Short mmCIF file of C-alpha atoms in Angstrom, two decimals:
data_model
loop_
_atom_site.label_atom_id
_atom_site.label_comp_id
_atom_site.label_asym_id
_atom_site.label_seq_id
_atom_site.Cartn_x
_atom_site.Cartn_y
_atom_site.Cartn_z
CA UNK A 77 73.27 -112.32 -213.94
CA UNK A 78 72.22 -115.85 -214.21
CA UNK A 79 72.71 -115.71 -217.86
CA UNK A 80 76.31 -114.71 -217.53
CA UNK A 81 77.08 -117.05 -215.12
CA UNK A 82 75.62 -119.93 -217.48
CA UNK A 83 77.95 -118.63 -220.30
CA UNK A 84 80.88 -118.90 -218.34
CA UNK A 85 80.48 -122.23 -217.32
CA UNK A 86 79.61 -123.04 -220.83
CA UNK A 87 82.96 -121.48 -221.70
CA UNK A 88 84.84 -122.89 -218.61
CA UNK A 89 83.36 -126.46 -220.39
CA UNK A 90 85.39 -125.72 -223.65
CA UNK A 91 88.79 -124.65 -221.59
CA UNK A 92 88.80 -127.98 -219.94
CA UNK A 93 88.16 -130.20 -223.07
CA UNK A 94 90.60 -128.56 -224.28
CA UNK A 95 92.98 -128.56 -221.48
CA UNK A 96 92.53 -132.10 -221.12
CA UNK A 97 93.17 -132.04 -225.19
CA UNK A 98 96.79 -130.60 -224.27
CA UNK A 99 97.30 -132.98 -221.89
CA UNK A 100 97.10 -136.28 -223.84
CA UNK A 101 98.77 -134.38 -227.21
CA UNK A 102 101.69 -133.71 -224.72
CA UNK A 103 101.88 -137.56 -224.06
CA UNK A 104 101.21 -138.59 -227.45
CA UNK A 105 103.67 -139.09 -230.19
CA UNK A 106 100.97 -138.07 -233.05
CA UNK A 107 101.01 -134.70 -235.06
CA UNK A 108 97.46 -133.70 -234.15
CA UNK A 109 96.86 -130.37 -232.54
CA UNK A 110 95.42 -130.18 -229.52
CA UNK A 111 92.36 -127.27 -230.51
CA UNK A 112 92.00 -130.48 -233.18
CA UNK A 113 91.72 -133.27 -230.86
CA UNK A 114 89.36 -131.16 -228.12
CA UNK A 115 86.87 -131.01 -231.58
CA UNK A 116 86.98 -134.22 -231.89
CA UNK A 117 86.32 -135.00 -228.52
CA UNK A 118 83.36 -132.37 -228.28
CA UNK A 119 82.16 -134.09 -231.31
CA UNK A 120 82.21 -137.67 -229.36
CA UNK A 121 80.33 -136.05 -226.61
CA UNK A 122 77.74 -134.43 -228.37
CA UNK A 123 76.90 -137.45 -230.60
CA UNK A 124 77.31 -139.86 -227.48
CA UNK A 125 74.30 -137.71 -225.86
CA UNK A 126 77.02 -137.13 -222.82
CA UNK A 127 77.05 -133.02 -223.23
CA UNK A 128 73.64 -131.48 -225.02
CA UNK A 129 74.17 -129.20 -227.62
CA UNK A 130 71.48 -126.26 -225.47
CA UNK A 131 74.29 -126.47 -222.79
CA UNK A 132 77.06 -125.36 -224.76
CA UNK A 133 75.54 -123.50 -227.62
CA UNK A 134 75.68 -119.90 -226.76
CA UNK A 135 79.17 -119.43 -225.48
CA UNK A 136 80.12 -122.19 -228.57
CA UNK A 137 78.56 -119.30 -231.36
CA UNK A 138 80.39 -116.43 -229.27
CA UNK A 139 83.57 -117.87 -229.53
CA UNK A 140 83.52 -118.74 -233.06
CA UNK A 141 81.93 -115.99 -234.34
CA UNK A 142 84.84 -113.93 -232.70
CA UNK A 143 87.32 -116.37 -234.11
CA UNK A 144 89.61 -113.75 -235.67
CA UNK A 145 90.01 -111.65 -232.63
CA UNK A 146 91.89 -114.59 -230.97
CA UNK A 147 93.99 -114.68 -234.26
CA UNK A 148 95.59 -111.33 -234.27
CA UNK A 149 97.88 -110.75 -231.41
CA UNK A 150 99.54 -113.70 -233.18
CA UNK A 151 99.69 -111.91 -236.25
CA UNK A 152 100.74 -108.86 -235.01
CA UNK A 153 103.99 -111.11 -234.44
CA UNK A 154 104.62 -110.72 -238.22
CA UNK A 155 106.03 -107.02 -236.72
CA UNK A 156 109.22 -108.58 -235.66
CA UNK A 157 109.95 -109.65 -238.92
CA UNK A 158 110.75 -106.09 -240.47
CA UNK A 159 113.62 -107.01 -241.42
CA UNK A 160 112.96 -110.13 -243.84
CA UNK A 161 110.13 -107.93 -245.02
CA UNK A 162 112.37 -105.97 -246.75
CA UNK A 163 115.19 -107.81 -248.51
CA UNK A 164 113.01 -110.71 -249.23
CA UNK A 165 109.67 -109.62 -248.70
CA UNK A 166 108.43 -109.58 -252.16
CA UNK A 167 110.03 -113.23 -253.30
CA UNK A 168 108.09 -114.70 -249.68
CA UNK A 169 105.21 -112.98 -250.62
CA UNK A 170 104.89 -114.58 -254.13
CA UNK A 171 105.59 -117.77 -253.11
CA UNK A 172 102.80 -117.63 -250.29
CA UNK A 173 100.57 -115.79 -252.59
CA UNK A 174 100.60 -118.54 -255.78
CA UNK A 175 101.10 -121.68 -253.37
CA UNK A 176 97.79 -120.56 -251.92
CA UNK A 177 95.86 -119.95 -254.43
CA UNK A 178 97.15 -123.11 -256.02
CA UNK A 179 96.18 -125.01 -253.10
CA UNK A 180 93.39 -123.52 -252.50
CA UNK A 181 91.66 -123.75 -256.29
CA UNK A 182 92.75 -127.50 -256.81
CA UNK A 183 91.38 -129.10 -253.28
CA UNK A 184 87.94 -126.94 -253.55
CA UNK A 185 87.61 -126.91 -257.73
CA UNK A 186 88.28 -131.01 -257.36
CA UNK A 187 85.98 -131.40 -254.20
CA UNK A 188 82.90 -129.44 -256.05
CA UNK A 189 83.34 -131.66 -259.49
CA UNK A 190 84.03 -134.80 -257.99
CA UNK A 191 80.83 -134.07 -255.53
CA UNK A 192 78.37 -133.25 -258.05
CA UNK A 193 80.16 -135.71 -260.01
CA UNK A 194 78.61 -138.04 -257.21
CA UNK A 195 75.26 -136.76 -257.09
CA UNK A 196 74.50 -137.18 -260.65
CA UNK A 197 75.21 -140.48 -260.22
CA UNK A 198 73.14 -141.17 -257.22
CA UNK A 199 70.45 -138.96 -258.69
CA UNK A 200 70.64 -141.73 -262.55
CA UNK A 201 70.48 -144.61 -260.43
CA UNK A 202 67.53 -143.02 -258.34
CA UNK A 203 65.32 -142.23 -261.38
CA UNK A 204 66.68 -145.55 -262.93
CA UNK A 205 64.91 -147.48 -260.28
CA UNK A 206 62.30 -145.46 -260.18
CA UNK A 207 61.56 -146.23 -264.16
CA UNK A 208 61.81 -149.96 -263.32
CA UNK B 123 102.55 -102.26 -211.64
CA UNK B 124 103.11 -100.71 -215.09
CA UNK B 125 103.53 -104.07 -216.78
CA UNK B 126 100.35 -104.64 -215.64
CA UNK B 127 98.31 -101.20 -216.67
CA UNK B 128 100.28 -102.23 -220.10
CA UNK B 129 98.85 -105.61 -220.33
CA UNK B 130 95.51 -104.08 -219.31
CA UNK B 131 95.96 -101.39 -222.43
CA UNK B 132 96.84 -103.34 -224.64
CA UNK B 133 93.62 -106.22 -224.06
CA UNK B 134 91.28 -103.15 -224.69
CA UNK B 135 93.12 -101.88 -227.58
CA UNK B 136 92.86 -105.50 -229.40
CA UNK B 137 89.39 -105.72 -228.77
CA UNK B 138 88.46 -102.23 -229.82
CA UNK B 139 90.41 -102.50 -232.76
CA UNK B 140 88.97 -105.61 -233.73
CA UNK B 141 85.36 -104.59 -233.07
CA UNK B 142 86.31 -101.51 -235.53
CA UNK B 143 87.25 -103.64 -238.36
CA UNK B 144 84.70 -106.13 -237.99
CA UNK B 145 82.36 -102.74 -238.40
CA UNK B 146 84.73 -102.01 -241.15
CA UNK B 147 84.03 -104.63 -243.22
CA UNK B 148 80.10 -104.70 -242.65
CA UNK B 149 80.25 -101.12 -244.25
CA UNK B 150 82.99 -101.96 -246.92
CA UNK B 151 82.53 -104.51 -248.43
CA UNK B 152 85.85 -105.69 -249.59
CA UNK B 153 88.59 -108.71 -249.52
CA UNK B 154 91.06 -105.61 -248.36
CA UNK B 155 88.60 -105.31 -245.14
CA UNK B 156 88.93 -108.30 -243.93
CA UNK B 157 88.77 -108.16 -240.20
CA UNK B 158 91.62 -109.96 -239.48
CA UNK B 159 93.73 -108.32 -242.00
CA UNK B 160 92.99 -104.41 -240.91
CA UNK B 161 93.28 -105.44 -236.92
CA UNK B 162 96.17 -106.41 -237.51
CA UNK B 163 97.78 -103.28 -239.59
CA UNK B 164 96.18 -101.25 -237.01
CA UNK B 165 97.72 -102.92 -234.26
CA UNK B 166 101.18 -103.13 -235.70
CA UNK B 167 100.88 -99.06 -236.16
CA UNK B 168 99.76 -98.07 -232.80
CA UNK B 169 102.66 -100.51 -231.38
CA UNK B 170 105.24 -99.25 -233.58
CA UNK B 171 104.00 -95.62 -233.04
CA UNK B 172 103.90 -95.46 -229.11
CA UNK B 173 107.46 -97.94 -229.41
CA UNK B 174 106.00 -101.02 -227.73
CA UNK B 175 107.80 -103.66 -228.52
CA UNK B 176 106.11 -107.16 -229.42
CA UNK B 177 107.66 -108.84 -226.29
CA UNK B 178 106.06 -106.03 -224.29
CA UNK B 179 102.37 -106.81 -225.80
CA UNK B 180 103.30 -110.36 -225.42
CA UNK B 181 100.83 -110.52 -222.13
CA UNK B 182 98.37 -109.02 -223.59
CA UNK B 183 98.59 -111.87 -226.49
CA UNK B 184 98.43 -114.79 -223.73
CA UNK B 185 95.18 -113.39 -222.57
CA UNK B 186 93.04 -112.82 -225.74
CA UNK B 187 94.87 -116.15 -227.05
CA UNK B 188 93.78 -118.53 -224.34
CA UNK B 189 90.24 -118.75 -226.05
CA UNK B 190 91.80 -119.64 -229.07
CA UNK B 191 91.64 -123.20 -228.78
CA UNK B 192 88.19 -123.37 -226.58
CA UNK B 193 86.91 -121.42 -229.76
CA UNK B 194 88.40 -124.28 -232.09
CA UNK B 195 86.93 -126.72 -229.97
CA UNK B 196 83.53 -125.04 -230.29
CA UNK B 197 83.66 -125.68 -234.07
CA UNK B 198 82.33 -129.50 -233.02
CA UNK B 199 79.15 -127.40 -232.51
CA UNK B 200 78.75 -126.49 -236.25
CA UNK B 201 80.10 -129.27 -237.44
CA UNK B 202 77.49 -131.72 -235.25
CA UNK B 203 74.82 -129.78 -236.51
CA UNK B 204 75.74 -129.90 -240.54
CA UNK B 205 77.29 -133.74 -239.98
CA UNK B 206 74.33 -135.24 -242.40
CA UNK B 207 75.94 -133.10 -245.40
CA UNK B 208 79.27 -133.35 -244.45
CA UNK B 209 79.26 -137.37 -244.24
CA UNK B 210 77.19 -137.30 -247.62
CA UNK B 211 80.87 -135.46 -249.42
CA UNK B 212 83.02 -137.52 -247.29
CA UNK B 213 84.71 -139.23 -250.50
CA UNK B 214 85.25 -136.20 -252.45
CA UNK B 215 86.34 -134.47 -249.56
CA UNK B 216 88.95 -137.15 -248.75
CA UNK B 217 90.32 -137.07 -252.30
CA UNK B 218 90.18 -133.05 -252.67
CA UNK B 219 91.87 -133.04 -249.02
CA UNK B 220 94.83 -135.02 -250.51
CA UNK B 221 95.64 -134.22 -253.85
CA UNK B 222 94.95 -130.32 -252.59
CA UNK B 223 97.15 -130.92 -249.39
CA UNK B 224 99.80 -132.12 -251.78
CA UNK B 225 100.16 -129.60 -254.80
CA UNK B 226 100.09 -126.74 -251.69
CA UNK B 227 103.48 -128.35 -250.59
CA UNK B 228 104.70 -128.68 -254.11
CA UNK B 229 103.98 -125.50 -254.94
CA UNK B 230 105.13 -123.48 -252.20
CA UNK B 231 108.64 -125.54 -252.51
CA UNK B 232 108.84 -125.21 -256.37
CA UNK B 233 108.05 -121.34 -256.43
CA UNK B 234 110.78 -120.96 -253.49
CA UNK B 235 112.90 -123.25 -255.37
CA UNK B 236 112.14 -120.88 -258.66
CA UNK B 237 112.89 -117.60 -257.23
CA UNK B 238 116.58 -119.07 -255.70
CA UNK B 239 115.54 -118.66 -251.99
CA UNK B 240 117.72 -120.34 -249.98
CA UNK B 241 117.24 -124.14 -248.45
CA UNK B 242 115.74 -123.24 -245.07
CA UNK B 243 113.28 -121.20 -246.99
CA UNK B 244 112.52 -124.04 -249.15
CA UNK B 245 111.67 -126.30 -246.07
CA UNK B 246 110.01 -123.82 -244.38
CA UNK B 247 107.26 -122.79 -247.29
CA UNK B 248 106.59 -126.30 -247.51
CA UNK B 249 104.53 -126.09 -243.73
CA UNK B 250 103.52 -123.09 -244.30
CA UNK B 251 99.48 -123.90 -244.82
CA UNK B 252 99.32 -125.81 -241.35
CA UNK B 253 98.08 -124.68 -238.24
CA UNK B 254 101.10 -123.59 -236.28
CA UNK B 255 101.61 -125.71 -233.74
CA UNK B 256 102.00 -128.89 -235.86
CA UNK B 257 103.57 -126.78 -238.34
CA UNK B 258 106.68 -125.40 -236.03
CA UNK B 259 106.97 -129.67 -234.99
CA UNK B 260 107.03 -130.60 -238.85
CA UNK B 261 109.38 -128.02 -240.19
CA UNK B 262 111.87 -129.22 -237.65
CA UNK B 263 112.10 -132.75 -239.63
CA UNK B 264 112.46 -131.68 -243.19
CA UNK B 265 115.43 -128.32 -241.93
CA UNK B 266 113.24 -125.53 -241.78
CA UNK B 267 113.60 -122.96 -238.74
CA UNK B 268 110.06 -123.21 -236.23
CA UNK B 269 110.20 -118.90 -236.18
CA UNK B 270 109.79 -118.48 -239.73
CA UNK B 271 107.42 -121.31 -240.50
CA UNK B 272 105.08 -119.55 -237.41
CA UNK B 273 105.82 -116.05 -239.63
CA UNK B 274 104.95 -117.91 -243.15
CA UNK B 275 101.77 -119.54 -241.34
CA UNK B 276 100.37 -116.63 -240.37
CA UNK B 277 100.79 -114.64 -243.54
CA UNK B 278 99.17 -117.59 -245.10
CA UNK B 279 96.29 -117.32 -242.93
CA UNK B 280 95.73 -113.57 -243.84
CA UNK B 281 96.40 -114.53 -247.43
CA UNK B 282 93.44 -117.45 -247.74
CA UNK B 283 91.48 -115.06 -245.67
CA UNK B 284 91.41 -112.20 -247.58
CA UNK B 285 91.60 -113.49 -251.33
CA UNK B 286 90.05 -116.73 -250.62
CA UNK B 287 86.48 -116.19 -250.79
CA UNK B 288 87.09 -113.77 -253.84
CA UNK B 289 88.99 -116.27 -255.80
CA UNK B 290 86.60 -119.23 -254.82
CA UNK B 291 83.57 -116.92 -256.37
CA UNK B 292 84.88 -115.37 -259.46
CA UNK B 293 86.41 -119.23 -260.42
CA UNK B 294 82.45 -120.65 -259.86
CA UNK B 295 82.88 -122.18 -256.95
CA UNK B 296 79.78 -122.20 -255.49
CA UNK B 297 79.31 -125.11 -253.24
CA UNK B 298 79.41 -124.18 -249.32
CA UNK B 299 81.68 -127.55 -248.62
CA UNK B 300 84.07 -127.35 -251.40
CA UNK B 301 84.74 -123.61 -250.43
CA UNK B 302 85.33 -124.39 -246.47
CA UNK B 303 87.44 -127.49 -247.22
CA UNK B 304 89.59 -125.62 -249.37
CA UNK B 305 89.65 -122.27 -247.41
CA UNK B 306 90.96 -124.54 -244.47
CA UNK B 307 93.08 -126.79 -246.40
CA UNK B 308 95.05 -123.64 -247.23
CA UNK B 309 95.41 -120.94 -244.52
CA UNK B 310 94.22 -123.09 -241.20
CA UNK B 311 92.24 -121.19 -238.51
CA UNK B 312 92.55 -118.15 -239.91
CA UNK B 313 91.02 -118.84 -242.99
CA UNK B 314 88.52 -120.65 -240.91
CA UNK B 315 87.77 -117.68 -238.79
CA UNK B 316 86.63 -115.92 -242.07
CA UNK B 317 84.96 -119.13 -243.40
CA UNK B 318 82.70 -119.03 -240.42
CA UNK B 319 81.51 -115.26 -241.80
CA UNK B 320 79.88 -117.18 -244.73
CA UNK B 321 77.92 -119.62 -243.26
CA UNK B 322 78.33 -122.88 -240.54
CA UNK B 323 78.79 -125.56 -243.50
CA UNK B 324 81.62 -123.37 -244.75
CA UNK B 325 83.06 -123.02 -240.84
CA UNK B 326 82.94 -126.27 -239.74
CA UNK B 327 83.92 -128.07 -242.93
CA UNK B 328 86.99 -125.56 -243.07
CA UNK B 329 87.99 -126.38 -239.64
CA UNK B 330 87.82 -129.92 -240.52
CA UNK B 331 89.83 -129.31 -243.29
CA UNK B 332 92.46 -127.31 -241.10
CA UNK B 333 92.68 -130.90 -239.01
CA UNK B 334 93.28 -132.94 -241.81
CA UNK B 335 95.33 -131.37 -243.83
CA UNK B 336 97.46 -130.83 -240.18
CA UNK B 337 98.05 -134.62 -239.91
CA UNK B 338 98.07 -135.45 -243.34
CA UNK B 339 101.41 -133.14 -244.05
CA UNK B 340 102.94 -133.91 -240.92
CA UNK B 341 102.82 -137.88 -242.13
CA UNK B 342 103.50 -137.49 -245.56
CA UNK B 343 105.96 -134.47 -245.22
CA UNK B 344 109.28 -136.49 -244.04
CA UNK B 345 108.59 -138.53 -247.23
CA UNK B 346 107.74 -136.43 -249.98
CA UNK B 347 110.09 -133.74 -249.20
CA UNK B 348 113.59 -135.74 -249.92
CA UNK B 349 111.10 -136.70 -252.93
CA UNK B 350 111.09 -132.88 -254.27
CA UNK B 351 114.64 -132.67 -254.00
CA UNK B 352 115.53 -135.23 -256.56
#
């Protein structure tokens, strides 16, 4: 019993960061979302020592680890869209299809090259000095 | 009264459902069992079947969706934990962040462009890798319409979720970091919620990369998308 009631708290500590996220996006004239900013936040407190990372940890690996479930009621939207499905369905599909993979290939292929890139570099000048 | 039992239905037919494809895809190994994919196919066929309209499940949705973004915010948690290796690929994430945040747009707008869909399509695909609320706010600047963009995000989402991980491993792409920033950089939370299923460097650098590539093409879309049009 006194486990649950810790987890909700922990969870009820999320809401409000993230409540007070939606807050100051709704008075701010930046494009950030407000999940976004509440991250940031959380990662503030946790590295300022304000919120320890015992109190929040449980409910934090729930959540995320049940990330998808909060996905899909938005995705069962897509139902509504019958229609475009099936005039243009195949074009959409193609174009969200190859800008994705696209996308995807170039920003992870160019991150992985450029870091090990990196490391070699570190790792020349570390057994450079070390030769000295 | 019966709104309500609806509402109440409808909760416990998510959640079953999900837990059922998230068992699904523990015994079946397989991009096509991706959790978030077969919920969602489910779902649409028991609505359809029993003639439940989407407005009518829409209070089920507020429910389960209002721990959507305490669940984002909960990716600090990972991302605290990892931030050593994560501030180590900072530069190379910056730069893969960019020029990958970039050819996405191009892409999406030159394939729409290629297959003659029409203008508003054009705009739209070109937000279609952002989380949705910034994505629904962006569209809105360059002529796109905020219902399709939220229709185009989502299918983008499933998309990088599914196919991601496969195409990430048979392309050698091997590095936990490189595959969550680009995972995120391409289908948002979605792809996220997947990327946490491989490991918490992959989650929490894909959520990052579901921030960043947020603001960055909500800054540099009113500029580079006259740009395209020349």
């Amino acid at each position: 019993m006194k486990n649950v009631l810790l987890f909700l708290i922990q969870i009820f500590l999320l809401w409000a960061i993230y409540q007070f996220s939606s807050f100051i996006v709704g008075n701010l004239d930046f494009p950030i979302p407000a999940s976004v900013l509440g991250m940031i936040l959380l990662y503030i407190l946790l590295s300022s020592g304000i919120i320890q990372i015992r109190y929040i940890e449980k409910s934090a690996s729930f959540l995320i680890r049940h990330l998808a479930l909060f996905f899909v009621p938005f995705a069962v939207g897509l139902m509504n869209y019958a229609g475009l499905i099936k005039t243009t369905g195949m074009q959409l599909l193609l174009m969200i299809a190859g800008s994705t993979i696209i996308g995807l290939l170039i920003t992870a292929g160019l991150t992985q090259s450029l870091s090990r890139r990196e490391k070699e570099r570190t790792h020349h000048e570390q057994s450079h000095s070390h030769s000295h | 009264m019966n709104s309500l039992i609806l509402t109440l239905i409808s909760i416990v037919l998510t959640i079953t459902v999900y837990f059922g494809a998230t068992a699904l895809s523990r015994r079946v190994v397989s991009p096509f069992t991706t959790p978030i994919l077969t919920a969602t196919i489910v779902m649409i066929v028991i609505l359809s079947s029993f003639d439940i309209s989407y407005e009518q499940y829409s209070s089920a949705k507020e429910w389960i969706t209002s721990l959507l973004g305490p669940a984002t915010v909960a990716l600090a948690v990972p991302l605290y934990k990892n931030r050593e290796i994560i501030m180590e690929k900072l530069m190379p994430a910056v730069f893969g962040l960019v020029i990958g945040t970039l050819s996405t747009i191009l892409s999406a707008v030159w394939i729409s462009k290629t297959l003659g869909l029409s203008d508003t399509i054009q705009a739209t695909s070109a937000v279609k890798a952002v989380t949705t609320p910034v994505a629904i706010e962006a569209v809105v600047l360059i002529g796109g319409d905020p219902a399709l963009a939220a229709a185009f995000v989502i299918t983008s989402g499933i998309f990088g979720a599914v196919f991601g991980p496969a195409l990430l491993t048979v392309t050698n792409i091997s590095d936990p970091f490189s595959r969550g920033l680009g995972i995120g950089t391409v289908s948002h939370g979605i792809g996220t919620s997947q990327a946490v299923a491989e490991g918490p460097v992959t989650g929490a650098v894909s959520s990052v990369a579901m921030g960043a590539s947020a603001i960055i093409t909500s800054i540099i879309l009113p500029w580079v998308y006259p740009l395209i049009q020349l």
